[in-house]
XYZ file of C-alpha atoms in Angstrom:
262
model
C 0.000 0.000 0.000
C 1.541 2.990 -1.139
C 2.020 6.131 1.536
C -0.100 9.271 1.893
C 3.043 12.113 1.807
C 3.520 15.451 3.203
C 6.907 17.059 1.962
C 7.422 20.511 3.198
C 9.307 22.573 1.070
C 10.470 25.215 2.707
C 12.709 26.446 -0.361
C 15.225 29.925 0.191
C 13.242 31.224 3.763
C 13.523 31.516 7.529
C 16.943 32.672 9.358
C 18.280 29.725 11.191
C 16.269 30.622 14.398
C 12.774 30.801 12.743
C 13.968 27.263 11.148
C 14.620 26.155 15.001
C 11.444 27.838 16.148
C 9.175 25.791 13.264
C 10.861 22.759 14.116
C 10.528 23.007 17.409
C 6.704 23.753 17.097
C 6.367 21.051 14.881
C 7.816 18.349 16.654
C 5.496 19.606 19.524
C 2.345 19.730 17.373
C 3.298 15.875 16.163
C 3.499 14.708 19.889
C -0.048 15.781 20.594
C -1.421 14.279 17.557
C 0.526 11.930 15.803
C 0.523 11.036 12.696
C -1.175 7.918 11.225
C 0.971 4.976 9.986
C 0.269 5.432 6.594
C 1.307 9.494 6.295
C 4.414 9.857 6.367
C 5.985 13.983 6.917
C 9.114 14.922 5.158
C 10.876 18.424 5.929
C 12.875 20.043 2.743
C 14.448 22.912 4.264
C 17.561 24.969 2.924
C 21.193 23.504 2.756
C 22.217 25.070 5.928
C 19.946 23.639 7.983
C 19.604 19.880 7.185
C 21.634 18.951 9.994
C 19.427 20.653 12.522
C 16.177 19.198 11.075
C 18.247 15.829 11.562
C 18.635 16.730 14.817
C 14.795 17.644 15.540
C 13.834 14.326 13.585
C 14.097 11.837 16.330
C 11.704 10.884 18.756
C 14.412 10.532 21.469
C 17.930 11.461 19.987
C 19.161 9.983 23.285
C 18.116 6.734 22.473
C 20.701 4.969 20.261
C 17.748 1.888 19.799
C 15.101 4.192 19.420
C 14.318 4.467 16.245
C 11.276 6.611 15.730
C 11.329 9.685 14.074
C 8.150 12.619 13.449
C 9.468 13.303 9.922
C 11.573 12.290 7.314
C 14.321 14.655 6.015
C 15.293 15.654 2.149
C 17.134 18.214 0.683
C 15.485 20.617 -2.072
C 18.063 19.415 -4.806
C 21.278 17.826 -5.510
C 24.461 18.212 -8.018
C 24.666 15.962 -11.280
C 28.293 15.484 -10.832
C 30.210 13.546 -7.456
C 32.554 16.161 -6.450
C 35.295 18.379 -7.274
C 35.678 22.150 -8.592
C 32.192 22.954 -8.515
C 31.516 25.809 -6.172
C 28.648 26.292 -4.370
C 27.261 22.211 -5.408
C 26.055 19.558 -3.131
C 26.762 16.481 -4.073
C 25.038 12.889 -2.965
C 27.302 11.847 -1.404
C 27.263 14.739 1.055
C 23.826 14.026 1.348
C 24.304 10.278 1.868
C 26.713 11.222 4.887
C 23.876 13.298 6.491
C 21.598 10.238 6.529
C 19.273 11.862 3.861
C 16.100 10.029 2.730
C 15.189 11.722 0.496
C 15.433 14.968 -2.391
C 13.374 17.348 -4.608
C 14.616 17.102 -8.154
C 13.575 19.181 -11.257
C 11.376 21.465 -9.563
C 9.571 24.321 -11.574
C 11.998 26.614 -9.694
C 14.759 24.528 -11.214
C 13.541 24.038 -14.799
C 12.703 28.136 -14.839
C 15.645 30.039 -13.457
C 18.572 27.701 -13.561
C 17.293 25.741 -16.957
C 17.302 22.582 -15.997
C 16.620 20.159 -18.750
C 15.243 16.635 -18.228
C 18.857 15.194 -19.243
C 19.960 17.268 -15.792
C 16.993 15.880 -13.962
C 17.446 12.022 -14.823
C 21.387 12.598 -13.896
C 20.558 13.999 -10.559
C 17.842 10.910 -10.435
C 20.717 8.450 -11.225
C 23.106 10.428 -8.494
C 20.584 10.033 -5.892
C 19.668 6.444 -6.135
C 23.448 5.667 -6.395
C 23.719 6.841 -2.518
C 20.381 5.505 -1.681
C 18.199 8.891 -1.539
C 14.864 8.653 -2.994
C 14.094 11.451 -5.101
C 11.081 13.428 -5.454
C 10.518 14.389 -9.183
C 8.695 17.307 -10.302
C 6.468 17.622 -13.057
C 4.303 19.853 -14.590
C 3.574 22.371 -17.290
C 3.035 26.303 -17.418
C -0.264 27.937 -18.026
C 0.115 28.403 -21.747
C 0.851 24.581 -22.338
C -2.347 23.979 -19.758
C -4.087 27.013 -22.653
C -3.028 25.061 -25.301
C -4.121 21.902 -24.577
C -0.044 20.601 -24.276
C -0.432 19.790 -20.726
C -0.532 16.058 -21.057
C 2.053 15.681 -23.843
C 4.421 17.993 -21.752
C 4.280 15.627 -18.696
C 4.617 12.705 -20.627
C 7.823 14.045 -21.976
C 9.614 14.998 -18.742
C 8.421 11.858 -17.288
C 9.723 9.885 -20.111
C 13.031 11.376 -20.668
C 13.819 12.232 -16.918
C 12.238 8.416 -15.475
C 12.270 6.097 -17.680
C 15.701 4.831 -18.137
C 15.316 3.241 -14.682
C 14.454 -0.269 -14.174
C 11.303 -1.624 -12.304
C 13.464 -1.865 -9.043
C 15.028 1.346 -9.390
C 11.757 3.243 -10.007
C 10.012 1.987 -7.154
C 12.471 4.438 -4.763
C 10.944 7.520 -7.074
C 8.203 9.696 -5.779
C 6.533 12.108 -8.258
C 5.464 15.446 -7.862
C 2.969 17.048 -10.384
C 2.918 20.708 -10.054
C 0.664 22.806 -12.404
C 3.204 25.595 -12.024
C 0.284 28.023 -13.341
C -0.999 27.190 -9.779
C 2.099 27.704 -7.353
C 2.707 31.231 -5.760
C -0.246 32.582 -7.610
C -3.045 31.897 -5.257
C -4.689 29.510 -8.323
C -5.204 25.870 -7.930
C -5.943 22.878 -9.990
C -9.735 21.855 -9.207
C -9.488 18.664 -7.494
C -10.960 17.079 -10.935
C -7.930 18.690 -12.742
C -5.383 17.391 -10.469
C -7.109 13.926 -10.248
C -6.917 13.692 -13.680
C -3.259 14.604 -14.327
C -2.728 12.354 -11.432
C -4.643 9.343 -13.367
C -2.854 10.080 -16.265
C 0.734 10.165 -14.548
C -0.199 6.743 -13.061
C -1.345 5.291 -16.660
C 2.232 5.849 -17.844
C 4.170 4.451 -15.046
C 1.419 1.282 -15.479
C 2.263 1.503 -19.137
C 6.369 1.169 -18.640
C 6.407 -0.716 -15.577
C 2.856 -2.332 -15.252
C 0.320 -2.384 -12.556
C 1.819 -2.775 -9.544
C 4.556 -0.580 -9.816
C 2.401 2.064 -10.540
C -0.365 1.149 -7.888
C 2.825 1.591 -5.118
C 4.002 4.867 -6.704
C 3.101 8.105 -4.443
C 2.104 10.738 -6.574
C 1.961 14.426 -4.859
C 0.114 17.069 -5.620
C 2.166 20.517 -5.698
C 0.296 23.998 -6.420
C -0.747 25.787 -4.184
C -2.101 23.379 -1.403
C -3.398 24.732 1.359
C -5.355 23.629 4.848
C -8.300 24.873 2.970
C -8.433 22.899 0.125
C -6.325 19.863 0.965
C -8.748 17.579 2.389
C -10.606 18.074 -0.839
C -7.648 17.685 -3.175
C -6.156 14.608 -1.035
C -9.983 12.563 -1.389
C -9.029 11.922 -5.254
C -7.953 8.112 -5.383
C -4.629 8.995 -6.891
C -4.229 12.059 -5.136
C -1.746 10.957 -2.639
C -0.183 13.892 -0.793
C 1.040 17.115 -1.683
C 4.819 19.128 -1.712
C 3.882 22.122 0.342
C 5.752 25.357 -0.306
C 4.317 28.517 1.612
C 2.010 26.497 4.197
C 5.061 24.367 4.900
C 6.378 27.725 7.072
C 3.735 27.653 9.830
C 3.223 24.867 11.841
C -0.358 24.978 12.331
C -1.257 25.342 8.518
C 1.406 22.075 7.357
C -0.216 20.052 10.392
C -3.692 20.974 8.760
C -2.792 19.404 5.672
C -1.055 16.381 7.547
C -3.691 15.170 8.946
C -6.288 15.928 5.999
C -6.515 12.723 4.733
């Protein structure tokens, strides 16, 4: 049974003591009211701070045995290449060492200001699951593909060309993203028929390469503009199964809304 997902996203914000103070009201939050066994929470925050949400993670750091954590951790991208002269890059292995699960690749961010192609995106892919990181791949297409009718053949394409070099085995560490980037910052969202449909359609294709089961066990996010508001709504579509939050992420109140809206 495939998971119900949460990943915060909590891309360039907070000064290191707002991260610490969200954290800290998190982990507080997910004592009161835990979450069920089948959501699991994942925190994306900024470089600088993936050791501290590390830190906040575990139930009882103090514990060696005790494993438990309230949330996953993941980084909000990763370099193509495994080290060397290339300022200002984090490779996977870095992330490996930090005992990251998991790692936004391709976002819309990304593919917009730092032109990410879907060559870049299946290299970071391959990086990732070489150091055992699953990544979290981001799809979508603009409002004038959506206008023009494109928005299925531009999906297909960066799922194709950025996924589907993996094997079965491979695949089923991926977790997909779909973000109708029309939708993200801009106060729009995808009706919950629009993003159940994509959704369907994203599913189809993985069933299509892969077959049935593989696609059946695949968690597929929803990522524009998801909000406590509309997220129990969005999350009732039956391949609907979670969202990667950006701006509710930041308050602790609003991402435990959408937590627990399932």
């Amino acid at each position: 049974m495939r998971k119900h997902i949460v990943a915060g996203n909590w891309k360039m914000n907070l000064a290191y003591d707002e991260a610490e103070e969200l954290l800290d009201a998190l982990t507080q939050k997910l004592d009161e009211q835990p979450l069920d066994e089948n959501t699991m929470m994942i925190i994306c925050p900024s470089f600088p701070y993936l050791e501290l949400a590390e830190d906040y993670c575990h139930v009882d750091p103090d514990d060696e045995e005790n494993e438990d954590t309230y949330f996953m951790v993941g980084a909000q991208d990763v370099s193509a290449n495994d080290n060397g002269a290339y300022t200002g890059e984090v490779s996977a292995e870095m992330l490996e060492s930090m005992a990251m699960d998991f790692c936004i690749v391709g976002h819309s961010e990304r593919r917009a200001y730092f032109g990410e192609s879907d060559e870049m995106i299946a290299k970071k892919v391959n990086k990732l699951l070489e150091h055992y990181i699953s990544p979290i791949v981001c799809c979508g297409e603009v409002l004038a593909e959506r206008e023009a009718g494109k928005q299925f053949d531009v999906v297909r394409k960066q799922i194709t060309d950025g996924l589907f070099h993996l094997n079965a085995d491979e695949f089923a560490n991926i977790v997909i993203a779909y973000e109708p980037v029309w939708a993200i910052g801009t106060g729009k969202t995808a009706t919950p028929e629009q993003a159940q449909e994509m959704h369907a359609f994203i599913r189809s294709l993985i069933a299509e390469k892969y077959g049935k089961e593989v696609a059946d066990n695949c968690s597929i996010l929803y990522g524009g503009s998801c909000k406590p508001g509309n997220a129990k709504e969005l999350f009732a579509n039956p391949d609907v199964d979670g969202g990667l939050i950006g701006g509710a992420s930041l308050k602790a109140d609003d991402f435990m809304a959408i937590a627990t809206a399932f």
